[in-house]
XYZ file of N, CA and C in Angstrom:
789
model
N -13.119 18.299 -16.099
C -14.211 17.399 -16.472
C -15.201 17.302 -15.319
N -16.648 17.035 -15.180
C -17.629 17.493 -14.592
C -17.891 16.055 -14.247
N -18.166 15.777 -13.305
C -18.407 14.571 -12.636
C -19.874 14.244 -12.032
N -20.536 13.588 -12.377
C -21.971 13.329 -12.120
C -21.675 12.940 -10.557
N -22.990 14.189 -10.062
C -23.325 13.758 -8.162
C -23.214 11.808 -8.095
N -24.392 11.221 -9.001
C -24.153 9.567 -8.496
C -22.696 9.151 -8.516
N -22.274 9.828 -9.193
C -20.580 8.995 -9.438
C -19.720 9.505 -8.147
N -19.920 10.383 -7.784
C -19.322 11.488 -6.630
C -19.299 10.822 -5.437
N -20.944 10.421 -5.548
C -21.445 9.670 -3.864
C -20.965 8.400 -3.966
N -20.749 7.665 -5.039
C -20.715 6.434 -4.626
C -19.300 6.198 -4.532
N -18.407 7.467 -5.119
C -16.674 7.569 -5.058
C -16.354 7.641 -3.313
N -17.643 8.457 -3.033
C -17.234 9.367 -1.450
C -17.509 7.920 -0.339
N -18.467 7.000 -0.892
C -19.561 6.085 0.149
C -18.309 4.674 0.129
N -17.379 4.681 -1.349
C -15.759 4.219 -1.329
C -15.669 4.624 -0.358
N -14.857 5.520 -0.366
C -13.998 6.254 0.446
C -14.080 6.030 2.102
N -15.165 6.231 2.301
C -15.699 6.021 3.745
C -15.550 4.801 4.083
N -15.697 3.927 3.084
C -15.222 1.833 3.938
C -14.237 1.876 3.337
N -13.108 2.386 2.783
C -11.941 2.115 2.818
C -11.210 2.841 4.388
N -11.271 4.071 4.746
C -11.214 4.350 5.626
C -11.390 3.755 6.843
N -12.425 3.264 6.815
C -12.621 2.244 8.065
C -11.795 0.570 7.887
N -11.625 0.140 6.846
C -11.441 -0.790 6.352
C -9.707 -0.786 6.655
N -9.294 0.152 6.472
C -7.940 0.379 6.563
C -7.599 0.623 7.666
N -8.427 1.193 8.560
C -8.020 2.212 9.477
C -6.882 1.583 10.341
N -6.716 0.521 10.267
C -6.081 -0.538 11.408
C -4.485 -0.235 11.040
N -4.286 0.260 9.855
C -2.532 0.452 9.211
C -2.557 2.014 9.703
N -2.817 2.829 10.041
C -2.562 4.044 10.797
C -1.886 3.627 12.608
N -2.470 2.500 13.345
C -1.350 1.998 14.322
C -0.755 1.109 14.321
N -1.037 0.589 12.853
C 0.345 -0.329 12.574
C 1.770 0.409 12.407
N 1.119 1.668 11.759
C 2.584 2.478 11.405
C 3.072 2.867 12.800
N 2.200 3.185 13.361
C 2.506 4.203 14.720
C 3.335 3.013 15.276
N 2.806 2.074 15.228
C 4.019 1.111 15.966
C 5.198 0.682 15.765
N 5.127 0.773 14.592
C 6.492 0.706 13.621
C 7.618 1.680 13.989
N 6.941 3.214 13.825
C 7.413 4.146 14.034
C 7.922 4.380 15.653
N 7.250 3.331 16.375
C 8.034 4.107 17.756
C 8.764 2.351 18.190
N 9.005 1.626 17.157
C 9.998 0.611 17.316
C 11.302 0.698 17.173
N 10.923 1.246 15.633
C 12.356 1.903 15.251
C 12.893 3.349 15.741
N 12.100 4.028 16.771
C 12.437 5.139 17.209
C 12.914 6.190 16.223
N 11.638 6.440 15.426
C 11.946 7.215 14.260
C 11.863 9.215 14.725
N 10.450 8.601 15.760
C 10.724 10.602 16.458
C 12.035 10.993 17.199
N 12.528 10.031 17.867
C 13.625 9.724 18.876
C 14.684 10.425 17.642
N 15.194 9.780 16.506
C 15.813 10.450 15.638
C 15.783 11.445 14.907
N 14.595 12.067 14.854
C 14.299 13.275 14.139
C 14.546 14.370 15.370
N 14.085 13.849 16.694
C 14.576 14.874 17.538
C 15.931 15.222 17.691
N 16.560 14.243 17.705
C 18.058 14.577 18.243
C 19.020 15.385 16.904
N 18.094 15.438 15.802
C 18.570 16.244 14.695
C 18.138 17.240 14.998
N 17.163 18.047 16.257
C 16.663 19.123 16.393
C 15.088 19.803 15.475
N 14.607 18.307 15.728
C 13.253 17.976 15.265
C 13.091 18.247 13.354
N 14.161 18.359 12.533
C 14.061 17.940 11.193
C 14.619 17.229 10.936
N 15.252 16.086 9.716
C 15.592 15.304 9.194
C 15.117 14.738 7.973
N 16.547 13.991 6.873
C 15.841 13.763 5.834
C 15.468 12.255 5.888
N 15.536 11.510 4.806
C 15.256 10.219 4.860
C 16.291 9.596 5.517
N 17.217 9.825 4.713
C 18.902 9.174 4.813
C 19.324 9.141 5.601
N 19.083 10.393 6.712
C 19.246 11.398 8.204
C 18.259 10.022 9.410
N 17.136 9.501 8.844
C 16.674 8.959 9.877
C 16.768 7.594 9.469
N 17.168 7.475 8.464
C 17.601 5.938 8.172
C 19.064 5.239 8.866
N 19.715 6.107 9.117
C 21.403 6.542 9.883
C 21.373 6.332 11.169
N 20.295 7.221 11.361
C 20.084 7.546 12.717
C 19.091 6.008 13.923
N 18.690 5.918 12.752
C 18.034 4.329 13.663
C 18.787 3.292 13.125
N 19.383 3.161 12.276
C 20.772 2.086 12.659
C 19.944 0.969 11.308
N 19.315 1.387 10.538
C 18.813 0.618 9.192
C 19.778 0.647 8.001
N 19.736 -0.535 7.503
C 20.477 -0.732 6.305
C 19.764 0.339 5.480
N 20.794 0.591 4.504
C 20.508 1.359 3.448
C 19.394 0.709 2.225
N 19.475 -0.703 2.302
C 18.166 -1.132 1.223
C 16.978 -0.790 1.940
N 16.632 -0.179 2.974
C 15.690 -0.410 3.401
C 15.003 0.811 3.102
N 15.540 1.966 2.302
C 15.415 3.177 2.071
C 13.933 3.235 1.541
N 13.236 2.723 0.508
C 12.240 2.552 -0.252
C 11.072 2.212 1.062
N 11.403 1.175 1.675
C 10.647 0.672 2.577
C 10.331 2.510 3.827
N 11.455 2.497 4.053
C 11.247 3.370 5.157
C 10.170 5.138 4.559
N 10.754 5.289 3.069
C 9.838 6.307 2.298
C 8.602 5.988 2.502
N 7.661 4.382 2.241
C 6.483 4.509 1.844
C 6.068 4.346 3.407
N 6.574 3.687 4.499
C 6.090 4.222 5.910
C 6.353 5.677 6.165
N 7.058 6.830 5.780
C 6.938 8.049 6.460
C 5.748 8.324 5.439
N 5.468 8.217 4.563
C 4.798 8.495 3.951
C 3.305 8.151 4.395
N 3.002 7.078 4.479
C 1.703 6.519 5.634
C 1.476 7.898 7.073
N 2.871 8.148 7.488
C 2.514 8.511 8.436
C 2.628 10.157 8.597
N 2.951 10.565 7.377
C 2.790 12.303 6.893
C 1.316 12.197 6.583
N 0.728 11.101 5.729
C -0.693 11.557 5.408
C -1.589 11.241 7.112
N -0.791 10.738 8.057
C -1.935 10.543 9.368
C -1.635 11.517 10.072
N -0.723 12.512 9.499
C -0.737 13.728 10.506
C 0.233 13.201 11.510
N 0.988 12.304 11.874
C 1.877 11.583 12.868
C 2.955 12.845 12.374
N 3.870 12.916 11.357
C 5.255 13.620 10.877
C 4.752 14.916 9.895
N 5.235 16.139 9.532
C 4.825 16.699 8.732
C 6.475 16.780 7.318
N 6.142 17.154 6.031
C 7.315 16.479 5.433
C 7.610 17.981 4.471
N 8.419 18.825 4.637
C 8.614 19.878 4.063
C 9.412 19.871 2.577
N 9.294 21.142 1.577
C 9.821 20.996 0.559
C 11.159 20.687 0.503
N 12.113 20.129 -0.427
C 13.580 19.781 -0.099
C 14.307 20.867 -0.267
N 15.428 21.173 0.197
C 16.405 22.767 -0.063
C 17.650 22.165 -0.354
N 18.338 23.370 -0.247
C 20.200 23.289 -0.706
C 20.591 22.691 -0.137
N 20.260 22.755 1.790
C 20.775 22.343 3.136
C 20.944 21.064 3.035
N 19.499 20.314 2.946
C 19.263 18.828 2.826
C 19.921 18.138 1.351
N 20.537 18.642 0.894
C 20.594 17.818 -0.373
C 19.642 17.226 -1.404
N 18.909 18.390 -1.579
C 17.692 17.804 -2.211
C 16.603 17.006 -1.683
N 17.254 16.051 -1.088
C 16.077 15.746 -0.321
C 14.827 16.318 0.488
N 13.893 15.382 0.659
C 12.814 15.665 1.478
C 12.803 15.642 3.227
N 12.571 16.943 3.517
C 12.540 17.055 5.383
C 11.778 16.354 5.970
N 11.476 15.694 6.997
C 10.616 15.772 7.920
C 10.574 16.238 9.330
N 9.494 16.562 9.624
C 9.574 17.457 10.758
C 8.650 16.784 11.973
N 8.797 17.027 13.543
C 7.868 16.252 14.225
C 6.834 17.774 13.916
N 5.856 16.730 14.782
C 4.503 17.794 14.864
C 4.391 18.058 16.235
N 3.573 18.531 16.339
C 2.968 18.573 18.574
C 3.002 17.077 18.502
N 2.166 16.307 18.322
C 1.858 14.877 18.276
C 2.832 14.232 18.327
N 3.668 14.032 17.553
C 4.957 13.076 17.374
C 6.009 13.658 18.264
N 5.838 14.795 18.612
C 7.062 15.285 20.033
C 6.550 14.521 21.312
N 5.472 13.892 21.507
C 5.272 12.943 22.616
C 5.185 11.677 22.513
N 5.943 11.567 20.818
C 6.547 10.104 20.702
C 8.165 10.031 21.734
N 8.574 10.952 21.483
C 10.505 11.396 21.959
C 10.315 10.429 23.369
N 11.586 9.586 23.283
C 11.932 8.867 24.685
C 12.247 10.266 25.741
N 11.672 9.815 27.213
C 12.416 10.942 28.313
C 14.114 11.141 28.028
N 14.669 10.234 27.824
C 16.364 10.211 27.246
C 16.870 10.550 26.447
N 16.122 11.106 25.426
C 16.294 11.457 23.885
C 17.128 12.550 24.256
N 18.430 12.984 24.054
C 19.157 14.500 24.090
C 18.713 15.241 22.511
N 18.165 16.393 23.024
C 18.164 17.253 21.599
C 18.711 17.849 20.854
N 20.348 17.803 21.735
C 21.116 18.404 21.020
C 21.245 19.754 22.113
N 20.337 19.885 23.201
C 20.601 21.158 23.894
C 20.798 20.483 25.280
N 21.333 19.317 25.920
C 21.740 18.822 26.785
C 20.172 17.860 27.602
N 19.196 18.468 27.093
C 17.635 18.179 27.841
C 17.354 17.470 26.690
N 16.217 15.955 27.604
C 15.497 15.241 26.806
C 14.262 15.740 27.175
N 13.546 14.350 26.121
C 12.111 15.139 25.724
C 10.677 15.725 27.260
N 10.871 16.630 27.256
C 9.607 17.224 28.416
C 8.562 16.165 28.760
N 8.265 15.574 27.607
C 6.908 14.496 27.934
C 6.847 13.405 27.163
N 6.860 12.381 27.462
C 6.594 10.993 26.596
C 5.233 10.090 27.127
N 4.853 9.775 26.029
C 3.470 9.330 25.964
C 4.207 7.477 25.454
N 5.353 7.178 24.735
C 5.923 6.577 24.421
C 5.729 5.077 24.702
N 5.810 4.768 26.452
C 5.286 3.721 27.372
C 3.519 3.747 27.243
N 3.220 4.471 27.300
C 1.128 4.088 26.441
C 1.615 3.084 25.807
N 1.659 3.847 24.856
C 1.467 3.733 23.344
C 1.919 2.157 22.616
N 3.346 2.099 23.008
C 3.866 0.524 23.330
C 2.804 -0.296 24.077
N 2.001 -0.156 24.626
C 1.233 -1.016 25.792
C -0.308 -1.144 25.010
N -0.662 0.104 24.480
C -1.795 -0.093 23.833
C -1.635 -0.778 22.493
N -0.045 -0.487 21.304
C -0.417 -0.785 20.432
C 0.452 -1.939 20.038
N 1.000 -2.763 21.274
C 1.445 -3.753 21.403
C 0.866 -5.234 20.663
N -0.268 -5.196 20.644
C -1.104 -6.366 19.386
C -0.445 -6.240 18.233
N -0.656 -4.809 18.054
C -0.079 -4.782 16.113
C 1.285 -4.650 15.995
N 2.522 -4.892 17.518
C 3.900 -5.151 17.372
C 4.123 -6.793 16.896
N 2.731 -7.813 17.997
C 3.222 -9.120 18.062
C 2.174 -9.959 17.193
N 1.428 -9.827 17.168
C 0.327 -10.580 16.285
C 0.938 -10.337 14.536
N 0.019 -11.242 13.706
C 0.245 -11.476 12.545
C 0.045 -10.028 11.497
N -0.960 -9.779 11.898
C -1.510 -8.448 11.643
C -0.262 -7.208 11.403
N 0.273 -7.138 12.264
C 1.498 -6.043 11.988
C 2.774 -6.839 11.352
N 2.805 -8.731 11.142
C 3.329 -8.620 9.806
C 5.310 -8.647 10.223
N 5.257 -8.519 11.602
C 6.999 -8.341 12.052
C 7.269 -6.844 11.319
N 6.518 -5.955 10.531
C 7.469 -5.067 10.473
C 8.710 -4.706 10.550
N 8.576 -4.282 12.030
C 9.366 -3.632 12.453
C 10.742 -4.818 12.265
N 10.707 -5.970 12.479
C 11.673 -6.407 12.128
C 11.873 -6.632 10.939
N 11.110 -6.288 10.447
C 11.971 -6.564 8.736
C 12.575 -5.215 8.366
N 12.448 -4.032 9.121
C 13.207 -3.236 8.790
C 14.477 -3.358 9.245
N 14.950 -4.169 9.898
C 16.116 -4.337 10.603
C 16.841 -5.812 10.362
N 16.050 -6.280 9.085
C 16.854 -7.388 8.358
C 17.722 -7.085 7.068
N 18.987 -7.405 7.090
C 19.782 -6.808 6.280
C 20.201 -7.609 4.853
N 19.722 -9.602 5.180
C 19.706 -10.497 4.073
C 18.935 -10.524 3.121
N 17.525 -9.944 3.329
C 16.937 -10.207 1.811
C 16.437 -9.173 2.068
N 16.811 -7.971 1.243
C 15.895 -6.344 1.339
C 14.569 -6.397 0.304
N 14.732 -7.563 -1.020
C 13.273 -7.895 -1.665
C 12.575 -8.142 -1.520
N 12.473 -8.960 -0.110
C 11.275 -9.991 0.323
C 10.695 -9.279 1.212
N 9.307 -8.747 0.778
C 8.470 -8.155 1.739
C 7.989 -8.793 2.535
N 7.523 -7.739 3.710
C 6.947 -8.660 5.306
C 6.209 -9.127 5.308
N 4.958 -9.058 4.268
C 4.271 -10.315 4.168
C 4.374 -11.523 4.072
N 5.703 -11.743 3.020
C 6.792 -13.378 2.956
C 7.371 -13.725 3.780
N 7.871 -12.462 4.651
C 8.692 -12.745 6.259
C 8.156 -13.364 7.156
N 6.889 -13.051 7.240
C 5.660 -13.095 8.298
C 4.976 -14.644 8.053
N 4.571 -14.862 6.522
C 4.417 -16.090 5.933
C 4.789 -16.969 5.222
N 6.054 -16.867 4.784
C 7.305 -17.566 4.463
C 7.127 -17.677 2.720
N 6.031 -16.984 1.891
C 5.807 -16.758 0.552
C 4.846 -15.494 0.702
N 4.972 -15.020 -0.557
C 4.136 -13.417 -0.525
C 2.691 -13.800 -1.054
N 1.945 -12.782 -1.024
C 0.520 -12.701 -1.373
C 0.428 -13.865 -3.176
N 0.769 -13.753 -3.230
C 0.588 -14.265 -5.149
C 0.989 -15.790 -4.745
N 2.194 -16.338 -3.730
C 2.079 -17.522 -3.916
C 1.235 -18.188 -2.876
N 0.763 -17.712 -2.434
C 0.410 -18.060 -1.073
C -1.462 -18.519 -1.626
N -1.822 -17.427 -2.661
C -3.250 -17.506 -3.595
C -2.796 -18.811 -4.508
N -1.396 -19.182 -4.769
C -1.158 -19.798 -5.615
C -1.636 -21.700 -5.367
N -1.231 -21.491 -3.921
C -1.116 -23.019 -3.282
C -2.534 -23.267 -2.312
N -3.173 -21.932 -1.716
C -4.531 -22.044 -0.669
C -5.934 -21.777 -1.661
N -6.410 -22.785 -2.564
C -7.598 -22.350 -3.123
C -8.450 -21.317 -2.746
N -9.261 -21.859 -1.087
C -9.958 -20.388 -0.500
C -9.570 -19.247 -0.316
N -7.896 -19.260 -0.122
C -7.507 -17.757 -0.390
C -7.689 -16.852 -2.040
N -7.208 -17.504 -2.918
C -7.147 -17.498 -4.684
C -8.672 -16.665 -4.694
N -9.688 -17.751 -4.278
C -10.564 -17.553 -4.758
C -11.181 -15.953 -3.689
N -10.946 -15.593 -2.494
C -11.320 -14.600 -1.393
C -10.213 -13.411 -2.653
N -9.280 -13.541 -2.936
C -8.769 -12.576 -4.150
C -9.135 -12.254 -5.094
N -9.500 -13.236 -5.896
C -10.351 -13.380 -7.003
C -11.467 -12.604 -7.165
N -12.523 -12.901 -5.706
C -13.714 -12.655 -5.701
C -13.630 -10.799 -5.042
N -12.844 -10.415 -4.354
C -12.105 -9.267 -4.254
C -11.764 -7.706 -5.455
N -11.141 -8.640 -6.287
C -10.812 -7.897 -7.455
C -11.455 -7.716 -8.394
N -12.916 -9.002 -8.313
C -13.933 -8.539 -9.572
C -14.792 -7.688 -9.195
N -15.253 -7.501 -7.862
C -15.811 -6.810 -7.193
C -15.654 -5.210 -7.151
N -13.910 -5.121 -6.776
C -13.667 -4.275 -7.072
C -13.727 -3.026 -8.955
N -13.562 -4.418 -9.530
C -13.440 -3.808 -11.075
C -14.852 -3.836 -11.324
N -15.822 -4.281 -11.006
C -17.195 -3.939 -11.595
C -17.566 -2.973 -10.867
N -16.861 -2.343 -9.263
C -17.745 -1.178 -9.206
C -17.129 -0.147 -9.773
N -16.134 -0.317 -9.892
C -15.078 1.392 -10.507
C -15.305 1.187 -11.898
N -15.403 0.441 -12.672
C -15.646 0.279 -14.047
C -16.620 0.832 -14.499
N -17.720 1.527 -13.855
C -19.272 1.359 -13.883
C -19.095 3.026 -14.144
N -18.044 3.502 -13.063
C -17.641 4.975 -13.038
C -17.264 5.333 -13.985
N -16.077 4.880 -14.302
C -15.091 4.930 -15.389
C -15.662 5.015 -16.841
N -16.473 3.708 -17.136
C -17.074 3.694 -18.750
C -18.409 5.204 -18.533
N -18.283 5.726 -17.241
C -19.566 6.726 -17.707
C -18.787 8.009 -17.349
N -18.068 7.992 -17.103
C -17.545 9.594 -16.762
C -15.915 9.761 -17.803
N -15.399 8.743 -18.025
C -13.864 8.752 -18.617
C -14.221 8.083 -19.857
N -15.334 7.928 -20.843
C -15.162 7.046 -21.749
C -14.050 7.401 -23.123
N -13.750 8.723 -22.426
C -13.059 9.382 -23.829
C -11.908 8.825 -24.238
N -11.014 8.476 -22.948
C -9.828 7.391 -22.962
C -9.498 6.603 -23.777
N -10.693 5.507 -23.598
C -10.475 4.586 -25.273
C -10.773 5.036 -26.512
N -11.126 6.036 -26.789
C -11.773 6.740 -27.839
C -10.060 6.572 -28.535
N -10.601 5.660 -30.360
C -9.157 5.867 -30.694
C -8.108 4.637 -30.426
N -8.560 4.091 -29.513
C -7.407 2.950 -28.968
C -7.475 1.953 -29.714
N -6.922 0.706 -30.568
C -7.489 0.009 -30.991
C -7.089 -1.443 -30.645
N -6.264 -1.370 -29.386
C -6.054 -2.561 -28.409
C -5.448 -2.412 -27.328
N -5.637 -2.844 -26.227
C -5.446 -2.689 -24.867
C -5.181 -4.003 -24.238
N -4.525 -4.065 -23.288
C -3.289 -5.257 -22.429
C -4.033 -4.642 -21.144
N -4.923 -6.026 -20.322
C -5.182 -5.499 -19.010
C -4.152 -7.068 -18.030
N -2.892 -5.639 -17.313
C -1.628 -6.684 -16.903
C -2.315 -7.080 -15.364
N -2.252 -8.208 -14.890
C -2.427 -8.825 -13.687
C -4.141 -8.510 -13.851
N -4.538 -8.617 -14.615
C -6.150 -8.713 -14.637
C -7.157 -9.200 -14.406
N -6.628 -10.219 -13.812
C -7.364 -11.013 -12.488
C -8.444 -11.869 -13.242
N -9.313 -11.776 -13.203
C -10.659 -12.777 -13.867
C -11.280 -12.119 -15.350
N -10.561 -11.158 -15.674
C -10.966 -10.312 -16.974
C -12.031 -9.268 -16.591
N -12.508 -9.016 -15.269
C -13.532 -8.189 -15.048
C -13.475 -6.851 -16.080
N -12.600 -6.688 -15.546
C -12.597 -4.622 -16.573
C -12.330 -5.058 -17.669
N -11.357 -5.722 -18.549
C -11.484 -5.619 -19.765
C -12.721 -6.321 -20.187
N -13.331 -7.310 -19.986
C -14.909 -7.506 -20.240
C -15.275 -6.506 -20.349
N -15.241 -5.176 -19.528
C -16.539 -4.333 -19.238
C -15.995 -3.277 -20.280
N -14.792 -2.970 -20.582
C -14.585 -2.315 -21.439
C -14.905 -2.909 -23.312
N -14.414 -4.379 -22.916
C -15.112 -4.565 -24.269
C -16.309 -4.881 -24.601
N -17.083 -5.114 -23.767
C -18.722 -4.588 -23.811
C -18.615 -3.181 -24.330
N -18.545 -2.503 -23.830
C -18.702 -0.756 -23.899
C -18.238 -0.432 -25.500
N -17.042 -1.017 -25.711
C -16.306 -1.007 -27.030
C -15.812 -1.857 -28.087
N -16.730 -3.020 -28.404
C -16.613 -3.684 -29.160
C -15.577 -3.486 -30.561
N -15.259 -2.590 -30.792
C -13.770 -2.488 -32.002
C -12.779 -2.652 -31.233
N -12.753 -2.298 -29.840
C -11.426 -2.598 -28.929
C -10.918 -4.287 -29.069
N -9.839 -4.556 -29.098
C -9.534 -5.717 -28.923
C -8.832 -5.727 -27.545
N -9.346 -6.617 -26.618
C -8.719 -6.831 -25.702
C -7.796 -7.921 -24.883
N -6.956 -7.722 -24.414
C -6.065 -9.108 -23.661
C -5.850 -8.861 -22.233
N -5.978 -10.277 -21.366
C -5.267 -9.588 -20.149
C -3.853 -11.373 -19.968
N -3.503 -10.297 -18.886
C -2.057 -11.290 -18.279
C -2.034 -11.833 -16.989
N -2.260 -12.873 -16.334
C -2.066 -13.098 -15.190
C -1.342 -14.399 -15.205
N -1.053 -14.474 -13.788
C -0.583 -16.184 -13.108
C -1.505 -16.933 -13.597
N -0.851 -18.727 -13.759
C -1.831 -19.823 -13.977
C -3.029 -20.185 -12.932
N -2.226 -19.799 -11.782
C -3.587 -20.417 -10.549
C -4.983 -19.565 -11.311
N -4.566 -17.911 -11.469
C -5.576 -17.428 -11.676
C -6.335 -17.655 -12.921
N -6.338 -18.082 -13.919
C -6.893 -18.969 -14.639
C -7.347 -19.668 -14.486
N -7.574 -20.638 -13.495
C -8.390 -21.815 -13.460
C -9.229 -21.852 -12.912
N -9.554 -20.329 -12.010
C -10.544 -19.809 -11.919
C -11.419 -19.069 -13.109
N -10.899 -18.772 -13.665
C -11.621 -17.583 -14.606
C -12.753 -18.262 -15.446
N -13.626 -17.592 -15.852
C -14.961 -17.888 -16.657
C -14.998 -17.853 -18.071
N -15.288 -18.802 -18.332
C -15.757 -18.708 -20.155
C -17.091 -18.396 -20.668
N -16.790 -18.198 -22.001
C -18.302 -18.076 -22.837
C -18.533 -16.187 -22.626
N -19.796 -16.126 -22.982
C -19.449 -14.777 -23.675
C -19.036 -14.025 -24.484
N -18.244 -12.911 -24.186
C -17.600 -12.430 -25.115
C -16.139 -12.514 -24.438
N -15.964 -13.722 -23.431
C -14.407 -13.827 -22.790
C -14.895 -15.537 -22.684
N -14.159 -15.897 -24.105
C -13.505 -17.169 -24.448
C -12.559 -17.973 -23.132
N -12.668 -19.209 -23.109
C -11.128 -19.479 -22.145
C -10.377 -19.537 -21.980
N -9.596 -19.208 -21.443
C -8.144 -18.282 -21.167
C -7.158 -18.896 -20.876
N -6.109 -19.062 -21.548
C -5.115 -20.148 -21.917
C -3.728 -19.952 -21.099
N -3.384 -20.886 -20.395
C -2.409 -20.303 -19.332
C -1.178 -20.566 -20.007
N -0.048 -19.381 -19.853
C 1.285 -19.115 -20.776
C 1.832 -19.417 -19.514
N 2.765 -20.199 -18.794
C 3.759 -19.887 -17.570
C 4.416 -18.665 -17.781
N 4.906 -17.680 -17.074
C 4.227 -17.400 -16.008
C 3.559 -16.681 -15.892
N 2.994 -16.452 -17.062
C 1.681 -15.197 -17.232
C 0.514 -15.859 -18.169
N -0.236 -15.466 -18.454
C -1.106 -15.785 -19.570
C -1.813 -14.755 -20.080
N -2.167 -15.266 -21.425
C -2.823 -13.940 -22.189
C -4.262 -14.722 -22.581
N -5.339 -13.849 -23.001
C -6.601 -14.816 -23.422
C -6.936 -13.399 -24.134
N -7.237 -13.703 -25.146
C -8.248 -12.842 -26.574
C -9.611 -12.529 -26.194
N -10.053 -11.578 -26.234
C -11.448 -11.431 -25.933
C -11.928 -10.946 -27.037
């Protein structure tokens, strides 16, 4: 499917403030990663290893498996680890491998398995520079929540703030509403893309469920676009009592612990 240049640039002109916008979780990971001494373990396997292999090897509970995937994963796409296809050897699983880069994560002590540790560590920097995003709020304790073994559900955001993102919008109005105002933002600019380059999608549909849908932004915009569509969305009560009436999005009736509203 052929994608119009305006839709392209304004996907790419995304792209570019998310990048910057984000950029700050590329040494959050890095810090993570040389807390838990994750190169330190991939070396002493003789610089490959699978998940399971470096989950073992740094001394993490096994719930933490999911957690530890979507950080190597952060840090295969920053070029930090590189992550090879899985074979017979590994058990199916997925390898990872250091790079040049991540071999000057390795502690001087690290044995490789050939009696010599690592030639060069950059290790002591790196701790010193990216020491903010170990202790400040911002990095969230991470690293210690990978090394908590009582509640493997409760993400580090709840660790860090003692409730997760949803309740936390639930009880701080100015936060609710900095979310709120976030997500419509977000759905009116991608929506704009979407109803002009993907309209074929709904073609045919003759009702649609938009789940955690925040203020109704996209399904509004879709049922503008498609008036035979019938549309619903589902969210929390807080987020309702924000949401807008009139239009063609009536007011939206809060179900505990979700709600649905007819458009």
């Amino acid at each position: 499917m052929a994608v119009a240049e305006e839709s392209k640039e304004l996907l790419q002109a995304q792209l570019e403030l998310w990048h910057h916008a984000f950029g700050y979780v590329k040494s959050m990971t890095l810090a993570v990663a040389l807390d838990l001494g994750i190169a330190d373990a991939i070396y002493r396997r003789g610089g490959r290893a699978t998940l399971s292999q470096i989950l073992a090897d740094a001394a993490l509970s096994p719930c933490k498996l999911h957690g530890l995937r979507r950080l190597m994963r952060a840090l295969t796409v920053a070029g930090t680890f590189t992550v090879a296809t899985s074979s017979e050897d590994s058990g199916g699983e997925a390898v990872y491998e250091l790079t040049p880069a991540s071999r000057l994560l390795v502690s001087d002590d690290v044995d490789g398995g050939d009696g010599e540790g690592s030639a060069a560590s950059l290790s002591p920097v790196l701790r010193l520079v990216l020491n903010p995003f170990r202790v400040s709020l911002l990095g969230m304790g991470i690293g210690a929540w990978f090394r908590r073994e009582d509640q493997p559900g409760v993400a580090p955001f709840a660790v860090a703030h003692g409730r997760n993102m949803w309740e936390m919008a639930a009880r701080k109005p100015t936060f609710n509403a900095l979310v709120n105002d976030a997500m419509a933002a977000d759905s009116r600019f991608l929506m704009r893309i979407v109803l002009r380059e993907c309209a074929e999608v709904f073609h045919g549909i003759g009702s649609l469920i938009d789940v955690a849908g925040g203020l109704g932004g996209t399904a509004t915009s879709i049922a503008k676009a498609f008036p035979e569509l019938r549309c619903s969305v589902l969210d929390l009560p807080h987020v309702v009592a924000s949401a807008p009436s009139g239009g063609n999005v009536p007011r939206m009736f809060s179900c505990p612990p979700h709600w649905i509203s007819p458009l």
